[in-house]
mmCIF file with all atom_site columns, N, CA and C in Angstrom:
data_model
loop_
_atom_site.group_PDB
_atom_site.id
_atom_site.type_symbol
_atom_site.label_atom_id
_atom_site.label_alt_id
_atom_site.label_comp_id
_atom_site.label_asym_id
_atom_site.label_entity_id
_atom_site.label_seq_id
_atom_site.pdbx_PDB_ins_code
_atom_site.Cartn_x
_atom_site.Cartn_y
_atom_site.Cartn_z
_atom_site.occupancy
_atom_site.B_iso_or_equiv
_atom_site.pdbx_formal_charge
_atom_site.auth_seq_id
_atom_site.auth_comp_id
_atom_site.auth_asym_id
_atom_site.auth_atom_id
_atom_site.pdbx_PDB_model_num
ATOM 1   N N  . MET A 1 1  ? 0.844   -1.194 0.000   1.00 95.00 ? 1  MET A N  1
ATOM 2   C CA . MET A 1 1  ? 0.000   0.000  0.000   1.00 95.00 ? 1  MET A CA 1
ATOM 3   C C  . MET A 1 1  ? 0.883   1.249  0.000   1.00 95.00 ? 1  MET A C  1
ATOM 4   N N  . LEU A 1 2  ? 0.306   2.316  -0.503  1.00 97.00 ? 2  LEU A N  1
ATOM 5   C CA . LEU A 1 2  ? 0.981   3.609  -0.565  1.00 97.00 ? 2  LEU A CA 1
ATOM 6   C C  . LEU A 1 2  ? 0.221   4.623  0.275   1.00 97.00 ? 2  LEU A C  1
ATOM 7   N N  . GLN A 1 3  ? 0.945   5.537  0.887   1.00 98.00 ? 3  GLN A N  1
ATOM 8   C CA . GLN A 1 3  ? 0.322   6.678  1.570   1.00 98.00 ? 3  GLN A CA 1
ATOM 9   C C  . GLN A 1 3  ? 0.248   7.802  0.547   1.00 98.00 ? 3  GLN A C  1
ATOM 10  N N  . LEU A 1 4  ? -0.959  8.259  0.205   1.00 98.00 ? 4  LEU A N  1
ATOM 11  C CA . LEU A 1 4  ? -1.147  9.317  -0.788  1.00 98.00 ? 4  LEU A CA 1
ATOM 12  C C  . LEU A 1 4  ? -1.690  10.563 -0.109  1.00 98.00 ? 4  LEU A C  1
ATOM 13  N N  . ARG A 1 5  ? -1.054  11.694 -0.431  1.00 98.00 ? 5  ARG A N  1
ATOM 14  C CA . ARG A 1 5  ? -1.523  12.984 0.067   1.00 98.00 ? 5  ARG A CA 1
ATOM 15  C C  . ARG A 1 5  ? -1.581  13.938 -1.122  1.00 98.00 ? 5  ARG A C  1
ATOM 16  N N  . ILE A 1 6  ? -2.771  14.434 -1.424  1.00 98.00 ? 6  ILE A N  1
ATOM 17  C CA . ILE A 1 6  ? -2.970  15.383 -2.518  1.00 98.00 ? 6  ILE A CA 1
ATOM 18  C C  . ILE A 1 6  ? -3.360  16.721 -1.907  1.00 98.00 ? 6  ILE A C  1
ATOM 19  N N  . VAL A 1 7  ? -2.527  17.738 -2.162  1.00 98.00 ? 7  VAL A N  1
ATOM 20  C CA . VAL A 1 7  ? -2.742  19.056 -1.577  1.00 98.00 ? 7  VAL A CA 1
ATOM 21  C C  . VAL A 1 7  ? -2.882  20.084 -2.691  1.00 98.00 ? 7  VAL A C  1
ATOM 22  N N  . SER A 1 8  ? -3.900  20.949 -2.567  1.00 97.00 ? 8  SER A N  1
ATOM 23  C CA . SER A 1 8  ? -4.070  22.087 -3.464  1.00 97.00 ? 8  SER A CA 1
ATOM 24  C C  . SER A 1 8  ? -3.903  23.352 -2.633  1.00 97.00 ? 8  SER A C  1
ATOM 25  N N  . PRO A 1 9  ? -3.798  24.516 -3.262  1.00 95.00 ? 9  PRO A N  1
ATOM 26  C CA . PRO A 1 9  ? -3.675  25.748 -2.469  1.00 95.00 ? 9  PRO A CA 1
ATOM 27  C C  . PRO A 1 9  ? -4.848  25.972 -1.513  1.00 95.00 ? 9  PRO A C  1
ATOM 28  N N  . GLU A 1 10 ? -6.007  25.411 -1.841  1.00 93.00 ? 10 GLU A N  1
ATOM 29  C CA . GLU A 1 10 ? -7.195  25.631 -1.019  1.00 93.00 ? 10 GLU A CA 1
ATOM 30  C C  . GLU A 1 10 ? -7.308  24.690 0.169   1.00 93.00 ? 10 GLU A C  1
ATOM 31  N N  . LYS A 1 11 ? -6.922  23.409 -0.036  1.00 96.00 ? 11 LYS A N  1
ATOM 32  C CA . LYS A 1 11 ? -7.148  22.424 1.026   1.00 96.00 ? 11 LYS A CA 1
ATOM 33  C C  . LYS A 1 11 ? -6.421  21.119 0.722   1.00 96.00 ? 11 LYS A C  1
ATOM 34  N N  . VAL A 1 12 ? -6.481  20.184 1.655   1.00 97.00 ? 12 VAL A N  1
ATOM 35  C CA . VAL A 1 12 ? -6.008  18.824 1.426   1.00 97.00 ? 12 VAL A CA 1
ATOM 36  C C  . VAL A 1 12 ? -7.143  18.092 0.710   1.00 97.00 ? 12 VAL A C  1
ATOM 37  N N  . GLU A 1 13 ? -6.887  17.689 -0.520  1.00 96.00 ? 13 GLU A N  1
ATOM 38  C CA . GLU A 1 13 ? -7.919  17.053 -1.340  1.00 96.00 ? 13 GLU A CA 1
ATOM 39  C C  . GLU A 1 13 ? -8.117  15.584 -0.971  1.00 96.00 ? 13 GLU A C  1
ATOM 40  N N  . PHE A 1 14 ? -7.016  14.908 -0.603  1.00 97.00 ? 14 PHE A N  1
ATOM 41  C CA . PHE A 1 14 ? -7.085  13.493 -0.219  1.00 97.00 ? 14 PHE A CA 1
ATOM 42  C C  . PHE A 1 14 ? -5.876  13.162 0.640   1.00 97.00 ? 14 PHE A C  1
ATOM 43  N N  . ASP A 1 15 ? -6.087  12.339 1.647   1.00 98.00 ? 15 ASP A N  1
ATOM 44  C CA . ASP A 1 15 ? -4.991  11.864 2.498   1.00 98.00 ? 15 ASP A CA 1
ATOM 45  C C  . ASP A 1 15 ? -5.378  10.471 2.991   1.00 98.00 ? 15 ASP A C  1
ATOM 46  N N  . GLY A 1 16 ? -4.732  9.443  2.437   1.00 97.00 ? 16 GLY A N  1
ATOM 47  C CA . GLY A 1 16 ? -5.085  8.089  2.841   1.00 97.00 ? 16 GLY A CA 1
ATOM 48  C C  . GLY A 1 16 ? -4.238  7.050  2.129   1.00 97.00 ? 16 GLY A C  1
ATOM 49  N N  . MET A 1 17 ? -4.586  5.799  2.354   1.00 97.00 ? 17 MET A N  1
ATOM 50  C CA . MET A 1 17 ? -3.860  4.671  1.782   1.00 97.00 ? 17 MET A CA 1
ATOM 51  C C  . MET A 1 17 ? -4.488  4.277  0.440   1.00 97.00 ? 17 MET A C  1
ATOM 52  N N  . VAL A 1 18 ? -3.616  3.998  -0.537  1.00 98.00 ? 18 VAL A N  1
ATOM 53  C CA . VAL A 1 18 ? -4.078  3.599  -1.865  1.00 98.00 ? 18 VAL A CA 1
ATOM 54  C C  . VAL A 1 18 ? -3.218  2.433  -2.365  1.00 98.00 ? 18 VAL A C  1
ATOM 55  N N  . GLU A 1 19 ? -3.721  1.751  -3.389  1.00 97.00 ? 19 GLU A N  1
ATOM 56  C CA . GLU A 1 19 ? -2.979  0.654  -3.998  1.00 97.00 ? 19 GLU A CA 1
ATOM 57  C C  . GLU A 1 19 ? -2.133  1.126  -5.171  1.00 97.00 ? 19 GLU A C  1
ATOM 58  N N  . SER A 1 20 ? -2.605  2.170  -5.879  1.00 97.00 ? 20 SER A N  1
ATOM 59  C CA . SER A 1 20 ? -1.878  2.700  -7.028  1.00 97.00 ? 20 SER A CA 1
ATOM 60  C C  . SER A 1 20 ? -2.315  4.134  -7.308  1.00 97.00 ? 20 SER A C  1
ATOM 61  N N  . VAL A 1 21 ? -1.450  4.864  -8.033  1.00 98.00 ? 21 VAL A N  1
ATOM 62  C CA . VAL A 1 21 ? -1.746  6.239  -8.428  1.00 98.00 ? 21 VAL A CA 1
ATOM 63  C C  . VAL A 1 21 ? -1.296  6.403  -9.873  1.00 98.00 ? 21 VAL A C  1
ATOM 64  N N  . LEU A 1 22 ? -2.169  6.965  -10.710 1.00 98.00 ? 22 LEU A N  1
ATOM 65  C CA . LEU A 1 22 ? -1.850  7.240  -12.104 1.00 98.00 ? 22 LEU A CA 1
ATOM 66  C C  . LEU A 1 22 ? -1.841  8.755  -12.271 1.00 98.00 ? 22 LEU A C  1
ATOM 67  N N  . VAL A 1 23 ? -0.705  9.319  -12.724 1.00 98.00 ? 23 VAL A N  1
ATOM 68  C CA . VAL A 1 23 ? -0.565  10.775 -12.807 1.00 98.00 ? 23 VAL A CA 1
ATOM 69  C C  . VAL A 1 23 ? -0.200  11.204 -14.231 1.00 98.00 ? 23 VAL A C  1
ATOM 70  N N  . PRO A 1 24 ? -0.616  12.435 -14.626 1.00 98.00 ? 24 PRO A N  1
ATOM 71  C CA . PRO A 1 24 ? -0.287  12.966 -15.954 1.00 98.00 ? 24 PRO A CA 1
ATOM 72  C C  . PRO A 1 24 ? 1.051   13.712 -15.928 1.00 98.00 ? 24 PRO A C  1
ATOM 73  N N  . GLY A 1 25 ? 2.150   12.990 -15.996 1.00 96.00 ? 25 GLY A N  1
ATOM 74  C CA . GLY A 1 25 ? 3.467   13.620 -16.007 1.00 96.00 ? 25 GLY A CA 1
ATOM 75  C C  . GLY A 1 25 ? 3.678   14.421 -17.280 1.00 96.00 ? 25 GLY A C  1
ATOM 76  N N  . THR A 1 26 ? 4.549   15.425 -17.241 1.00 93.00 ? 26 THR A N  1
ATOM 77  C CA . THR A 1 26 ? 4.784   16.245 -18.430 1.00 93.00 ? 26 THR A CA 1
ATOM 78  C C  . THR A 1 26 ? 5.474   15.445 -19.543 1.00 93.00 ? 26 THR A C  1
ATOM 79  N N  . ALA A 1 27 ? 6.148   14.357 -19.218 1.00 92.00 ? 27 ALA A N  1
ATOM 80  C CA . ALA A 1 27 ? 6.768   13.496 -20.227 1.00 92.00 ? 27 ALA A CA 1
ATOM 81  C C  . ALA A 1 27 ? 5.863   12.310 -20.562 1.00 92.00 ? 27 ALA A C  1
ATOM 82  N N  . GLY A 1 28 ? 4.651   12.302 -20.025 1.00 94.00 ? 28 GLY A N  1
ATOM 83  C CA . GLY A 1 28 ? 3.712   11.210 -20.278 1.00 94.00 ? 28 GLY A CA 1
ATOM 84  C C  . GLY A 1 28 ? 3.123   10.678 -18.990 1.00 94.00 ? 28 GLY A C  1
ATOM 85  N N  . GLN A 1 29 ? 1.995   10.030 -19.114 1.00 96.00 ? 29 GLN A N  1
ATOM 86  C CA . GLN A 1 29 ? 1.290   9.470  -17.960 1.00 96.00 ? 29 GLN A CA 1
ATOM 87  C C  . GLN A 1 29 ? 2.093   8.306  -17.389 1.00 96.00 ? 29 GLN A C  1
ATOM 88  N N  . PHE A 1 30 ? 2.147   8.209  -16.051 1.00 97.00 ? 30 PHE A N  1
ATOM 89  C CA . PHE A 1 30 ? 2.811   7.057  -15.443 1.00 97.00 ? 30 PHE A CA 1
ATOM 90  C C  . PHE A 1 30 ? 2.111   6.634  -14.172 1.00 97.00 ? 30 PHE A C  1
ATOM 91  N N  . GLU A 1 31 ? 2.286   5.346  -13.830 1.00 97.00 ? 31 GLU A N  1
ATOM 92  C CA . GLU A 1 31 ? 1.623   4.759  -12.673 1.00 97.00 ? 31 GLU A CA 1
ATOM 93  C C  . GLU A 1 31 ? 2.634   4.545  -11.554 1.00 97.00 ? 31 GLU A C  1
ATOM 94  N N  . ILE A 1 32 ? 2.195   4.804  -10.345 1.00 98.00 ? 32 ILE A N  1
ATOM 95  C CA . ILE A 1 32 ? 3.025   4.612  -9.156  1.00 98.00 ? 32 ILE A CA 1
ATOM 96  C C  . ILE A 1 32 ? 2.423   3.469  -8.353  1.00 98.00 ? 32 ILE A C  1
ATOM 97  N N  . LEU A 1 33 ? 3.243   2.451  -8.104  1.00 97.00 ? 33 LEU A N  1
ATOM 98  C CA . LEU A 1 33 ? 2.833   1.290  -7.321  1.00 97.00 ? 33 LEU A CA 1
ATOM 99  C C  . LEU A 1 33 ? 3.734   1.170  -6.093  1.00 97.00 ? 33 LEU A C  1
ATOM 100 N N  . GLN A 1 34 ? 3.407   0.252  -5.216  1.00 96.00 ? 34 GLN A N  1
ATOM 101 C CA . GLN A 1 34 ? 4.209   0.030  -4.014  1.00 96.00 ? 34 GLN A CA 1
ATOM 102 C C  . GLN A 1 34 ? 5.675   -0.219 -4.387  1.00 96.00 ? 34 GLN A C  1
ATOM 103 N N  . ASP A 1 35 ? 6.589   0.318  -3.589  1.00 97.00 ? 35 ASP A N  1
ATOM 104 C CA . ASP A 1 35 ? 8.039   0.197  -3.769  1.00 97.00 ? 35 ASP A CA 1
ATOM 105 C C  . ASP A 1 35 ? 8.558   0.866  -5.040  1.00 97.00 ? 35 ASP A C  1
ATOM 106 N N  . HIS A 1 36 ? 7.856   1.877  -5.517  1.00 95.00 ? 36 HIS A N  1
ATOM 107 C CA . HIS A 1 36 ? 8.307   2.655  -6.679  1.00 95.00 ? 36 HIS A CA 1
ATOM 108 C C  . HIS A 1 36 ? 9.610   3.369  -6.323  1.00 95.00 ? 36 HIS A C  1
ATOM 109 N N  . ALA A 1 37 ? 10.481  3.526  -7.285  1.00 96.00 ? 37 ALA A N  1
ATOM 110 C CA . ALA A 1 37 ? 11.746  4.244  -7.070  1.00 96.00 ? 37 ALA A CA 1
ATOM 111 C C  . ALA A 1 37 ? 11.452  5.699  -6.705  1.00 96.00 ? 37 ALA A C  1
ATOM 112 N N  . PRO A 1 38 ? 12.302  6.315  -5.880  1.00 97.00 ? 38 PRO A N  1
ATOM 113 C CA . PRO A 1 38 ? 12.109  7.728  -5.543  1.00 97.00 ? 38 PRO A CA 1
ATOM 114 C C  . PRO A 1 38 ? 12.119  8.584  -6.809  1.00 97.00 ? 38 PRO A C  1
ATOM 115 N N  . ILE A 1 39 ? 11.207  9.556  -6.864  1.00 96.00 ? 39 ILE A N  1
ATOM 116 C CA . ILE A 1 39 ? 11.100  10.418 -8.049  1.00 96.00 ? 39 ILE A CA 1
ATOM 117 C C  . ILE A 1 39 ? 10.452  11.733 -7.660  1.00 96.00 ? 39 ILE A C  1
ATOM 118 N N  . ILE A 1 40 ? 10.833  12.775 -8.378  1.00 97.00 ? 40 ILE A N  1
ATOM 119 C CA . ILE A 1 40 ? 10.134  14.065 -8.333  1.00 97.00 ? 40 ILE A CA 1
ATOM 120 C C  . ILE A 1 40 ? 9.853   14.416 -9.781  1.00 97.00 ? 40 ILE A C  1
ATOM 121 N N  . SER A 1 41 ? 8.608   14.766 -10.101 1.00 97.00 ? 41 SER A N  1
ATOM 122 C CA . SER A 1 41 ? 8.235   15.059 -11.476 1.00 97.00 ? 41 SER A CA 1
ATOM 123 C C  . SER A 1 41 ? 7.199   16.172 -11.518 1.00 97.00 ? 41 SER A C  1
ATOM 124 N N  . THR A 1 42 ? 7.210   16.926 -12.615 1.00 98.00 ? 42 THR A N  1
ATOM 125 C CA . THR A 1 42 ? 6.159   17.915 -12.838 1.00 98.00 ? 42 THR A CA 1
ATOM 126 C C  . THR A 1 42 ? 4.955   17.212 -13.451 1.00 98.00 ? 42 THR A C  1
ATOM 127 N N  . LEU A 1 43 ? 3.790   17.793 -13.222 1.00 98.00 ? 43 LEU A N  1
ATOM 128 C CA . LEU A 1 43 ? 2.549   17.243 -13.760 1.00 98.00 ? 43 LEU A CA 1
ATOM 129 C C  . LEU A 1 43 ? 1.906   18.269 -14.681 1.00 98.00 ? 43 LEU A C  1
ATOM 130 N N  . GLN A 1 44 ? 1.282   17.774 -15.738 1.00 98.00 ? 44 GLN A N  1
ATOM 131 C CA . GLN A 1 44 ? 0.565   18.656 -16.649 1.00 98.00 ? 44 GLN A CA 1
ATOM 132 C C  . GLN A 1 44 ? -0.934  18.511 -16.428 1.00 98.00 ? 44 GLN A C  1
ATOM 133 N N  . GLN A 1 45 ? -1.705  19.300 -17.152 1.00 97.00 ? 45 GLN A N  1
ATOM 134 C CA . GLN A 1 45 ? -3.156  19.230 -17.036 1.00 97.00 ? 45 GLN A CA 1
ATOM 135 C C  . GLN A 1 45 ? -3.629  17.830 -17.395 1.00 97.00 ? 45 GLN A C  1
ATOM 136 N N  . GLY A 1 46 ? -4.532  17.311 -16.585 1.00 97.00 ? 46 GLY A N  1
ATOM 137 C CA . GLY A 1 46 ? -5.051  15.964 -16.831 1.00 97.00 ? 46 GLY A CA 1
ATOM 138 C C  . GLY A 1 46 ? -5.774  15.426 -15.614 1.00 97.00 ? 46 GLY A C  1
ATOM 139 N N  . VAL A 1 47 ? -5.833  14.112 -15.528 1.00 97.00 ? 47 VAL A N  1
ATOM 140 C CA . VAL A 1 47 ? -6.582  13.444 -14.461 1.00 97.00 ? 47 VAL A CA 1
ATOM 141 C C  . VAL A 1 47 ? -5.640  12.586 -13.620 1.00 97.00 ? 47 VAL A C  1
ATOM 142 N N  . VAL A 1 48 ? -5.729  12.756 -12.301 1.00 98.00 ? 48 VAL A N  1
ATOM 143 C CA . VAL A 1 48 ? -5.030  11.886 -11.357 1.00 98.00 ? 48 VAL A CA 1
ATOM 144 C C  . VAL A 1 48 ? -6.035  10.810 -10.951 1.00 98.00 ? 48 VAL A C  1
ATOM 145 N N  . GLU A 1 49 ? -5.659  9.550  -11.103 1.00 98.00 ? 49 GLU A N  1
ATOM 146 C CA . GLU A 1 49 ? -6.533  8.444  -10.723 1.00 98.00 ? 49 GLU A CA 1
ATOM 147 C C  . GLU A 1 49 ? -5.847  7.636  -9.634  1.00 98.00 ? 49 GLU A C  1
ATOM 148 N N  . TYR A 1 50 ? -6.610  7.244  -8.614  1.00 98.00 ? 50 TYR A N  1
ATOM 149 C CA . TYR A 1 50 ? -6.034  6.444  -7.540  1.00 98.00 ? 50 TYR A CA 1
ATOM 150 C C  . TYR A 1 50 ? -7.028  5.394  -7.095  1.00 98.00 ? 50 TYR A C  1
ATOM 151 N N  . ALA A 1 51 ? -6.484  4.218  -6.748  1.00 96.00 ? 51 ALA A N  1
ATOM 152 C CA . ALA A 1 51 ? -7.301  3.070  -6.366  1.00 96.00 ? 51 ALA A CA 1
ATOM 153 C C  . ALA A 1 51 ? -7.170  2.827  -4.872  1.00 96.00 ? 51 ALA A C  1
ATOM 154 N N  . THR A 1 52 ? -8.284  2.912  -4.180  1.00 93.00 ? 52 THR A N  1
ATOM 155 C CA . THR A 1 52 ? -8.324  2.613  -2.751  1.00 93.00 ? 52 THR A CA 1
ATOM 156 C C  . THR A 1 52 ? -8.973  1.250  -2.567  1.00 93.00 ? 52 THR A C  1
ATOM 157 N N  . ALA A 1 53 ? -9.038  0.811  -1.335  1.00 90.00 ? 53 ALA A N  1
ATOM 158 C CA . ALA A 1 53 ? -9.703  -0.458 -1.039  1.00 90.00 ? 53 ALA A CA 1
ATOM 159 C C  . ALA A 1 53 ? -11.195 -0.397 -1.380  1.00 90.00 ? 53 ALA A C  1
ATOM 160 N N  . ASP A 1 54 ? -11.769 0.827  -1.395  1.00 91.00 ? 54 ASP A N  1
ATOM 161 C CA . ASP A 1 54 ? -13.197 1.017  -1.675  1.00 91.00 ? 54 ASP A CA 1
ATOM 162 C C  . ASP A 1 54 ? -13.508 1.214  -3.153  1.00 91.00 ? 54 ASP A C  1
ATOM 163 N N  . GLY A 1 55 ? -12.483 1.347  -3.990  1.00 95.00 ? 55 GLY A N  1
ATOM 164 C CA . GLY A 1 55 ? -12.717 1.567  -5.413  1.00 95.00 ? 55 GLY A CA 1
ATOM 165 C C  . GLY A 1 55 ? -11.768 2.607  -5.970  1.00 95.00 ? 55 GLY A C  1
ATOM 166 N N  . LYS A 1 56 ? -12.097 3.079  -7.167  1.00 97.00 ? 56 LYS A N  1
ATOM 167 C CA . LYS A 1 56 ? -11.242 4.056  -7.837  1.00 97.00 ? 56 LYS A CA 1
ATOM 168 C C  . LYS A 1 56 ? -11.840 5.443  -7.736  1.00 97.00 ? 56 LYS A C  1
ATOM 169 N N  . SER A 1 57 ? -10.948 6.443  -7.639  1.00 97.00 ? 57 SER A N  1
ATOM 170 C CA . SER A 1 57 ? -11.355 7.845  -7.613  1.00 97.00 ? 57 SER A CA 1
ATOM 171 C C  . SER A 1 57 ? -10.466 8.614  -8.567  1.00 97.00 ? 57 SER A C  1
ATOM 172 N N  . SER A 1 58 ? -10.936 9.792  -8.979  1.00 96.00 ? 58 SER A N  1
ATOM 173 C CA . SER A 1 58 ? -10.134 10.616 -9.871  1.00 96.00 ? 58 SER A CA 1
ATOM 174 C C  . SER A 1 58 ? -10.307 12.085 -9.525  1.00 96.00 ? 58 SER A C  1
ATOM 175 N N  . LEU A 1 59 ? -9.333  12.872 -9.967  1.00 96.00 ? 59 LEU A N  1
ATOM 176 C CA . LEU A 1 59 ? -9.307  14.304 -9.692  1.00 96.00 ? 59 LEU A CA 1
ATOM 177 C C  . LEU A 1 59 ? -8.692  14.998 -10.901 1.00 96.00 ? 59 LEU A C  1
ATOM 178 N N  . THR A 1 60 ? -9.398  15.965 -11.481 1.00 96.00 ? 60 THR A N  1
ATOM 179 C CA . THR A 1 60 ? -8.873  16.707 -12.624 1.00 96.00 ? 60 THR A CA 1
ATOM 180 C C  . THR A 1 60 ? -7.997  17.844 -12.116 1.00 96.00 ? 60 THR A C  1
ATOM 181 N N  . ILE A 1 61 ? -6.775  17.945 -12.670 1.00 97.00 ? 61 ILE A N  1
ATOM 182 C CA . ILE A 1 61 ? -5.827  18.964 -12.230 1.00 97.00 ? 61 ILE A CA 1
ATOM 183 C C  . ILE A 1 61 ? -5.387  19.826 -13.408 1.00 97.00 ? 61 ILE A C  1
ATOM 184 N N  . LEU A 1 62 ? -4.892  21.020 -13.087 1.00 97.00 ? 62 LEU A N  1
ATOM 185 C CA . LEU A 1 62 ? -4.339  21.915 -14.101 1.00 97.00 ? 62 LEU A CA 1
ATOM 186 C C  . LEU A 1 62 ? -2.832  21.744 -14.223 1.00 97.00 ? 62 LEU A C  1
ATOM 187 N N  . GLY A 1 63 ? -2.209  21.157 -13.203 1.00 97.00 ? 63 GLY A N  1
ATOM 188 C CA . GLY A 1 63 ? -0.768  20.948 -13.182 1.00 97.00 ? 63 GLY A CA 1
ATOM 189 C C  . GLY A 1 63 ? -0.285  20.825 -11.759 1.00 97.00 ? 63 GLY A C  1
ATOM 190 N N  . GLY A 1 64 ? 1.031   20.615 -11.594 1.00 98.00 ? 64 GLY A N  1
ATOM 191 C CA . GLY A 1 64 ? 1.584   20.513 -10.255 1.00 98.00 ? 64 GLY A CA 1
ATOM 192 C C  . GLY A 1 64 ? 2.846   19.686 -10.229 1.00 98.00 ? 64 GLY A C  1
ATOM 193 N N  . PHE A 1 65 ? 3.099   19.076 -9.077  1.00 98.00 ? 65 PHE A N  1
ATOM 194 C CA . PHE A 1 65 ? 4.295   18.272 -8.853  1.00 98.00 ? 65 PHE A CA 1
ATOM 195 C C  . PHE A 1 65 ? 3.928   17.004 -8.104  1.00 98.00 ? 65 PHE A C  1
ATOM 196 N N  . VAL A 1 66 ? 4.731   15.950 -8.295  1.00 98.00 ? 66 VAL A N  1
ATOM 197 C CA . VAL A 1 66 ? 4.573   14.716 -7.536  1.00 98.00 ? 66 VAL A CA 1
ATOM 198 C C  . VAL A 1 66 ? 5.939   14.322 -6.991  1.00 98.00 ? 66 VAL A C  1
ATOM 199 N N  . GLU A 1 67 ? 5.950   13.832 -5.758  1.00 98.00 ? 67 GLU A N  1
ATOM 200 C CA . GLU A 1 67 ? 7.162   13.291 -5.153  1.00 98.00 ? 67 GLU A CA 1
ATOM 201 C C  . GLU A 1 67 ? 6.829   11.917 -4.600  1.00 98.00 ? 67 GLU A C  1
ATOM 202 N N  . VAL A 1 68 ? 7.698   10.939 -4.874  1.00 98.00 ? 68 VAL A N  1
ATOM 203 C CA . VAL A 1 68 ? 7.536   9.584  -4.355  1.00 98.00 ? 68 VAL A CA 1
ATOM 204 C C  . VAL A 1 68 ? 8.792   9.236  -3.575  1.00 98.00 ? 68 VAL A C  1
ATOM 205 N N  . GLN A 1 69 ? 8.595   8.788  -2.340  1.00 97.00 ? 69 GLN A N  1
ATOM 206 C CA . GLN A 1 69 ? 9.725   8.380  -1.511  1.00 97.00 ? 69 GLN A CA 1
ATOM 207 C C  . GLN A 1 69 ? 9.242   7.413  -0.436  1.00 97.00 ? 69 GLN A C  1
ATOM 208 N N  . LYS A 1 70 ? 9.808   6.211  -0.416  1.00 97.00 ? 70 LYS A N  1
ATOM 209 C CA . LYS A 1 70 ? 9.503   5.193  0.598   1.00 97.00 ? 70 LYS A CA 1
ATOM 210 C C  . LYS A 1 70 ? 8.003   4.941  0.758   1.00 97.00 ? 70 LYS A C  1
ATOM 211 N N  . ASN A 1 71 ? 7.328   4.690  -0.353  1.00 98.00 ? 71 ASN A N  1
ATOM 212 C CA . ASN A 1 71 ? 5.886   4.381  -0.387  1.00 98.00 ? 71 ASN A CA 1
ATOM 213 C C  . ASN A 1 71 ? 5.003   5.524  0.103   1.00 98.00 ? 71 ASN A C  1
ATOM 214 N N  . VAL A 1 72 ? 5.530   6.753  0.063   1.00 98.00 ? 72 VAL A N  1
ATOM 215 C CA . VAL A 1 72 ? 4.743   7.951  0.349   1.00 98.00 ? 72 VAL A CA 1
ATOM 216 C C  . VAL A 1 72 ? 4.696   8.779  -0.928  1.00 98.00 ? 72 VAL A C  1
ATOM 217 N N  . VAL A 1 73 ? 3.485   9.047  -1.417  1.00 98.00 ? 73 VAL A N  1
ATOM 218 C CA . VAL A 1 73 ? 3.290   9.825  -2.640  1.00 98.00 ? 73 VAL A CA 1
ATOM 219 C C  . VAL A 1 73 ? 2.661   11.162 -2.252  1.00 98.00 ? 73 VAL A C  1
ATOM 220 N N  . SER A 1 74 ? 3.349   12.246 -2.592  1.00 98.00 ? 74 SER A N  1
ATOM 221 C CA . SER A 1 74 ? 2.854   13.590 -2.280  1.00 98.00 ? 74 SER A CA 1
ATOM 222 C C  . SER A 1 74 ? 2.604   14.340 -3.578  1.00 98.00 ? 74 SER A C  1
ATOM 223 N N  . LEU A 1 75 ? 1.399   14.841 -3.725  1.00 98.00 ? 75 LEU A N  1
ATOM 224 C CA . LEU A 1 75 ? 1.054   15.643 -4.896  1.00 98.00 ? 75 LEU A CA 1
ATOM 225 C C  . LEU A 1 75 ? 0.688   17.048 -4.451  1.00 98.00 ? 75 LEU A C  1
ATOM 226 N N  . CYS A 1 76 ? 1.294   18.035 -5.069  1.00 98.00 ? 76 CYS A N  1
ATOM 227 C CA . CYS A 1 76 ? 0.955   19.438 -4.864  1.00 98.00 ? 76 CYS A CA 1
ATOM 228 C C  . CYS A 1 76 ? 0.380   19.889 -6.206  1.00 98.00 ? 76 CYS A C  1
ATOM 229 N N  . VAL A 1 77 ? -0.919  20.138 -6.244  1.00 98.00 ? 77 VAL A N  1
ATOM 230 C CA . VAL A 1 77 ? -1.592  20.360 -7.532  1.00 98.00 ? 77 VAL A CA 1
ATOM 231 C C  . VAL A 1 77 ? -2.485  21.596 -7.499  1.00 98.00 ? 77 VAL A C  1
ATOM 232 N N  . GLU A 1 78 ? -2.762  22.079 -8.703  1.00 97.00 ? 78 GLU A N  1
ATOM 233 C CA . GLU A 1 78 ? -3.739  23.157 -8.876  1.00 97.00 ? 78 GLU A CA 1
ATOM 234 C C  . GLU A 1 78 ? -4.990  22.514 -9.453  1.00 97.00 ? 78 GLU A C  1
ATOM 235 N N  . ILE A 1 79 ? -6.115  22.793 -8.820  1.00 94.00 ? 79 ILE A N  1
ATOM 236 C CA . ILE A 1 79 ? -7.398  22.205 -9.227  1.00 94.00 ? 79 ILE A CA 1
ATOM 237 C C  . ILE A 1 79 ? -8.167  23.232 -10.038 1.00 94.00 ? 79 ILE A C  1
ATOM 238 N N  . SER A 1 80 ? -8.812  22.770 -11.124 1.00 78.00 ? 80 SER A N  1
ATOM 239 C CA . SER A 1 80 ? -9.652  23.676 -11.901 1.00 78.00 ? 80 SER A CA 1
ATOM 240 C C  . SER A 1 80 ? -10.902 24.025 -11.095 1.00 78.00 ? 80 SER A C  1
ATOM 241 N N  . SER A 1 81 ? -11.303 25.287 -11.193 1.00 67.00 ? 81 SER A N  1
ATOM 242 C CA . SER A 1 81 ? -12.473 25.722 -10.392 1.00 67.00 ? 81 SER A CA 1
ATOM 243 C C  . SER A 1 81 ? -13.747 25.730 -11.171 1.00 67.00 ? 81 SER A C  1
#
């Protein structure tokens, strides 16, 4: 499992455990799974999708950053209003 935290300038959009995260990286979409290598990447406009034990959820973003380190995924994103 991964600890996912999605933060926008307005609020914490999500903070919890997930099985996977799919993000719109500026070099292309990529999936983050358990034990993913450490990475910092910029994100472009698109959809962040994440799978929890209860099902799948998604969030449309305008852009931002993602950091992965030791099964902790942190997203700092701008949300369209």
